[in-house]
Amino acid sequence: MPKSKKHQSLLRNSFNFPTFSGLPDEPENEIDLRYYDNGPFGFKPGQHWCFLGEIVESIGLVRVLLRVKDKDGQVVTVGLYTDDRGQALAPQIKEGHTVAVLYGEQHGFLDMSVGIRVEDTSNIKIIPCSLEQLLKASDDVATLRKGQPRRCGSCGKEENASDNTHLRLCSRCRHTPYCGEDCQKKAWAAGHKANCKALVGVRWFTERNWRTFHDWFNF
Ligand SMILES: [Zn+2]
Ligand SMILES: [Zn+2]
């Protein structure tokens, strides 16, 4: 394993955020011991995992069926086999946005395509940004260093008590600092609007401990 792996940001880590080919097989075949530990009460996950894919197209008629592209570029099917067949999710479906599926497993559909069968609505959510933007936001959160002087996200001015430069965080993402309203407005129009959505989307993931399993996560 290359050394740089240690410094990867959360969503780029391929164990907790695997591509389709890294997902466990459905357990009727064989329990995947990379993902499950055998304990006194049977098998339980050793860590949490979540599949991420960008919506390429929506192909379902009677239920929500999405074709999504994972971090490797492989396109697979995500099918909603929930009670409502995905109707609650339908209004959020948009090409180019990202689907996150908790605890997904490799499934072979009857039409011979492969993908993930989602049976619980609380295991899937759509994040309103591209997969690339989401991964970039994960990097941005990871490289935020404490103890270093913060800089305005627009003009680059450093925070400095002696000349009264105070920075305030964007109230939506609570990530990017600005020296004032003008800089914030300028940055919003120049592209923070899109990054901000990705930063808000990534927060749900970075606020959780993916390495230790106590109970299932839900969206
Ligand atoms: Zn500024
Ligand atoms: Zn923001």
CSV table of C-alpha atoms and ligand atoms in Angstrom, one decimal:
chain,number,residue,atom,x,y,z
A,1,MET,CA,0.0,0.0,0.0
A,2,PRO,CA,1.5,3.4,-0.9
A,3,LYS,CA,2.5,5.6,1.9
A,4,SER,CA,0.4,8.5,0.7
A,5,LYS,CA,-2.7,6.5,1.5
A,6,LYS,CA,-2.5,7.7,5.1
A,7,HIS,CA,-3.0,11.3,4.1
A,8,GLN,CA,-6.0,10.6,1.8
A,9,SER,CA,-9.1,12.5,2.7
A,10,LEU,CA,-12.0,10.6,4.2
A,11,LEU,CA,-14.1,10.1,1.1
A,12,ARG,CA,-11.1,9.0,-1.0
A,13,ASN,CA,-10.3,6.1,1.4
A,14,SER,CA,-11.2,3.0,-0.5
A,15,PHE,CA,-12.1,0.8,2.5
A,16,ASN,CA,-14.9,3.0,4.0
A,17,PHE,CA,-15.8,4.4,0.6
A,18,PRO,CA,-15.3,1.5,-1.8
A,19,THR,CA,-15.9,1.5,-5.5
A,20,PHE,CA,-18.4,-1.1,-6.7
A,21,SER,CA,-15.7,-3.8,-7.2
A,22,GLY,CA,-14.6,-3.3,-3.6
A,23,LEU,CA,-18.1,-3.9,-2.1
A,24,PRO,CA,-18.8,-7.1,-0.3
A,25,ASP,CA,-20.8,-9.9,-2.0
A,26,GLU,CA,-24.3,-10.5,-0.8
A,27,PRO,CA,-24.0,-12.7,2.3
A,28,GLU,CA,-26.0,-15.6,0.8
A,29,ASN,CA,-22.8,-16.4,-1.1
A,30,GLU,CA,-20.2,-16.0,1.6
A,31,ILE,CA,-19.7,-13.6,4.5
A,32,ASP,CA,-17.0,-11.2,3.5
A,33,LEU,CA,-14.5,-11.1,6.4
A,34,ARG,CA,-13.0,-7.9,5.2
A,35,TYR,CA,-16.3,-6.2,6.2
A,36,TYR,CA,-17.7,-8.5,8.9
A,37,ASP,CA,-16.4,-9.7,12.2
A,38,ASN,CA,-17.6,-12.9,13.8
A,39,GLY,CA,-18.7,-12.1,17.4
A,40,PRO,CA,-20.6,-13.8,20.2
A,41,PHE,CA,-23.9,-12.8,18.6
A,42,GLY,CA,-23.0,-13.7,15.0
A,43,PHE,CA,-21.5,-11.5,12.3
A,44,LYS,CA,-21.5,-7.8,12.5
A,45,PRO,CA,-19.7,-5.1,10.5
A,46,GLY,CA,-16.2,-4.3,11.6
A,47,GLN,CA,-16.4,-0.8,10.2
A,48,HIS,CA,-18.9,1.4,8.3
A,49,TRP,CA,-18.9,1.7,4.6
A,50,CYS,CA,-20.7,3.7,1.9
A,51,PHE,CA,-20.8,3.5,-1.8
A,52,LEU,CA,-20.6,6.8,-3.8
A,53,GLY,CA,-21.6,7.2,-7.4
A,54,GLU,CA,-22.6,10.0,-9.7
A,55,ILE,CA,-25.9,9.7,-11.5
A,56,VAL,CA,-25.5,9.1,-15.2
A,57,GLU,CA,-29.1,8.4,-16.0
A,58,SER,CA,-32.4,7.4,-14.5
A,59,ILE,CA,-33.9,4.4,-16.2
A,60,GLY,CA,-36.7,3.1,-13.9
A,61,LEU,CA,-40.4,3.1,-14.8
A,62,VAL,CA,-42.1,1.2,-12.0
A,63,ARG,CA,-39.4,1.9,-9.5
A,64,VAL,CA,-36.4,4.2,-9.2
A,65,LEU,CA,-33.5,2.6,-11.1
A,66,LEU,CA,-30.3,4.7,-11.5
A,67,ARG,CA,-27.2,4.2,-13.6
A,68,VAL,CA,-24.4,5.6,-11.5
A,69,LYS,CA,-20.6,6.0,-12.1
A,70,ASP,CA,-18.3,5.1,-9.2
A,71,LYS,CA,-14.9,6.5,-8.3
A,72,ASP,CA,-13.3,4.1,-10.8
A,73,GLY,CA,-15.6,5.1,-13.6
A,74,GLN,CA,-17.5,1.9,-13.6
A,75,VAL,CA,-21.2,2.4,-14.3
A,76,VAL,CA,-23.6,0.2,-12.2
A,77,THR,CA,-27.3,0.1,-11.4
A,78,VAL,CA,-28.7,1.3,-8.1
A,79,GLY,CA,-32.3,-0.1,-7.7
A,80,LEU,CA,-34.8,1.0,-5.1
A,81,TYR,CA,-36.6,-2.0,-3.7
A,82,THR,CA,-38.1,-0.1,-0.9
A,83,ASP,CA,-41.9,0.0,-0.1
A,84,ASP,CA,-42.3,3.2,-2.0
A,85,ARG,CA,-40.1,2.0,-4.9
A,86,GLY,CA,-38.0,5.2,-4.4
A,87,GLN,CA,-40.9,7.7,-5.0
A,88,ALA,CA,-39.8,9.8,-2.0
A,89,LEU,CA,-36.3,10.1,-3.6
A,90,ALA,CA,-37.5,10.8,-7.1
A,91,PRO,CA,-37.8,14.6,-6.9
A,92,GLN,CA,-34.1,14.8,-6.0
A,93,ILE,CA,-32.8,12.7,-8.9
A,94,LYS,CA,-30.6,14.8,-11.2
A,95,GLU,CA,-27.9,13.7,-13.6
A,96,GLY,CA,-24.5,14.8,-12.4
A,97,HIS,CA,-25.5,14.6,-8.7
A,98,THR,CA,-24.1,12.0,-6.3
A,99,VAL,CA,-25.8,9.0,-4.8
A,100,ALA,CA,-24.5,7.6,-1.4
A,101,VAL,CA,-25.6,4.1,-0.4
A,102,LEU,CA,-24.7,2.8,3.1
A,103,TYR,CA,-23.6,-0.8,3.5
A,104,GLY,CA,-24.2,-1.6,-0.2
A,105,GLU,CA,-23.4,-5.1,-1.5
A,106,GLN,CA,-22.7,-6.4,-5.0
A,107,HIS,CA,-25.9,-7.6,-6.5
A,108,GLY,CA,-26.7,-9.3,-9.8
A,109,PHE,CA,-30.0,-8.2,-11.2
A,110,LEU,CA,-32.3,-10.5,-13.3
A,111,ASP,CA,-31.5,-8.6,-16.4
A,112,MET,CA,-27.8,-9.6,-15.9
A,113,SER,CA,-26.7,-6.1,-14.9
A,114,VAL,CA,-24.8,-5.6,-11.7
A,115,GLY,CA,-25.3,-3.1,-9.0
A,116,ILE,CA,-26.8,-2.4,-5.6
A,117,ARG,CA,-30.2,-3.3,-4.4
A,118,VAL,CA,-31.4,-0.8,-1.8
A,119,GLU,CA,-34.1,-2.1,0.5
A,120,ASP,CA,-34.1,0.6,3.2
A,121,THR,CA,-34.8,4.3,2.3
A,122,SER,CA,-32.6,5.4,5.2
A,123,ASN,CA,-29.6,3.8,3.5
A,124,ILE,CA,-29.6,6.1,0.4
A,125,LYS,CA,-29.3,9.8,-0.1
A,126,ILE,CA,-28.7,12.1,-3.0
A,127,ILE,CA,-26.1,14.9,-2.5
A,128,PRO,CA,-26.7,17.9,-4.9
A,129,CYS,CA,-23.1,18.1,-6.3
A,130,SER,CA,-21.0,16.0,-8.6
A,131,LEU,CA,-18.8,13.2,-7.2
A,132,GLU,CA,-15.7,15.2,-8.1
A,133,GLN,CA,-17.0,18.2,-6.2
A,134,LEU,CA,-17.8,16.0,-3.2
A,135,LEU,CA,-14.3,14.4,-3.2
A,136,LYS,CA,-12.7,17.8,-3.5
A,137,ALA,CA,-14.8,19.1,-0.5
A,138,SER,CA,-13.5,16.1,1.5
A,139,ASP,CA,-9.9,17.1,0.6
A,140,ASP,CA,-10.6,20.7,1.6
A,141,VAL,CA,-11.9,19.7,5.0
A,142,ALA,CA,-8.9,17.4,5.5
A,143,THR,CA,-6.3,20.1,4.6
A,144,LEU,CA,-7.9,22.7,6.9
A,145,ARG,CA,-5.0,23.0,9.4
A,146,LYS,CA,-5.7,24.2,12.9
A,147,GLY,CA,-3.2,26.7,14.3
A,148,GLN,CA,-2.4,28.2,10.9
A,149,PRO,CA,-3.6,31.7,10.2
A,150,ARG,CA,-6.9,31.6,8.3
A,151,ARG,CA,-7.2,33.5,5.1
A,152,CYS,CA,-10.2,35.1,3.4
A,153,GLY,CA,-11.6,32.7,0.8
A,154,SER,CA,-11.9,35.6,-1.7
A,155,CYS,CA,-9.1,38.1,-1.3
A,156,GLY,CA,-6.7,36.0,0.7
A,157,LYS,CA,-6.3,38.5,3.5
A,158,GLU,CA,-4.9,36.9,6.7
A,159,GLU,CA,-6.7,37.0,10.0
A,160,ASN,CA,-4.9,39.5,12.1
A,161,ALA,CA,-6.0,40.9,15.5
A,162,SER,CA,-3.6,43.8,15.4
A,163,ASP,CA,-5.0,45.4,12.3
A,164,ASN,CA,-8.6,44.3,13.1
A,165,THR,CA,-9.0,41.8,10.3
A,166,HIS,CA,-11.6,39.4,11.5
A,167,LEU,CA,-12.8,36.5,9.4
A,168,ARG,CA,-16.2,35.0,9.5
A,169,LEU,CA,-17.2,31.5,8.3
A,170,CYS,CA,-19.8,31.1,5.6
A,171,SER,CA,-22.9,30.4,7.6
A,172,ARG,CA,-24.0,27.5,5.3
A,173,CYS,CA,-20.9,25.3,5.1
A,174,ARG,CA,-19.2,26.7,8.2
A,175,HIS,CA,-15.9,26.1,6.3
A,176,THR,CA,-14.8,29.0,4.2
A,177,PRO,CA,-13.8,32.2,6.0
A,178,TYR,CA,-14.3,35.7,4.6
A,179,CYS,CA,-13.1,39.1,5.7
A,180,GLY,CA,-16.4,40.8,4.9
A,181,GLU,CA,-19.7,40.7,3.1
A,182,ASP,CA,-18.3,42.0,-0.2
A,183,CYS,CA,-15.7,39.2,-0.4
A,184,GLN,CA,-18.4,36.6,0.5
A,185,LYS,CA,-20.7,37.9,-2.2
A,186,LYS,CA,-17.9,37.9,-4.8
A,187,ALA,CA,-16.8,34.4,-3.9
A,188,TRP,CA,-20.4,33.1,-4.0
A,189,ALA,CA,-20.8,34.3,-7.6
A,190,ALA,CA,-17.4,33.1,-8.5
A,191,GLY,CA,-18.2,29.5,-7.6
A,192,HIS,CA,-18.5,29.1,-3.9
A,193,LYS,CA,-22.2,28.4,-4.4
A,194,ALA,CA,-21.4,25.0,-5.9
A,195,ASN,CA,-18.5,24.2,-3.5
A,196,CYS,CA,-20.7,25.2,-0.6
A,197,LYS,CA,-23.3,22.5,-1.4
A,198,ALA,CA,-20.5,19.9,-1.6
A,199,LEU,CA,-19.0,21.1,1.7
A,200,VAL,CA,-22.4,20.9,3.4
A,201,GLY,CA,-22.9,17.4,1.8
A,202,VAL,CA,-19.5,16.2,3.0
A,203,ARG,CA,-20.1,17.3,6.6
A,204,TRP,CA,-22.4,14.4,7.3
A,205,PHE,CA,-19.6,12.0,6.5
A,206,THR,CA,-16.7,13.8,8.2
A,207,GLU,CA,-18.7,14.2,11.5
A,208,ARG,CA,-18.8,10.4,11.9
A,209,ASN,CA,-16.3,7.8,13.0
A,210,TRP,CA,-16.1,5.3,10.1
A,211,ARG,CA,-13.5,3.1,11.8
A,212,THR,CA,-15.5,1.8,14.7
A,213,PHE,CA,-18.8,0.0,14.4
A,214,HIS,CA,-21.3,0.4,17.3
A,215,ASP,CA,-24.6,0.7,15.5
A,216,TRP,CA,-25.8,1.2,11.9
A,217,PHE,CA,-25.7,4.7,10.5
A,218,ASN,CA,-28.8,6.1,8.8
A,219,PHE,CA,-29.2,9.0,6.5
B,1,ZN,ZN,-11.6,39.2,1.7
B,2,ZN,ZN,-20.2,28.0,2.2
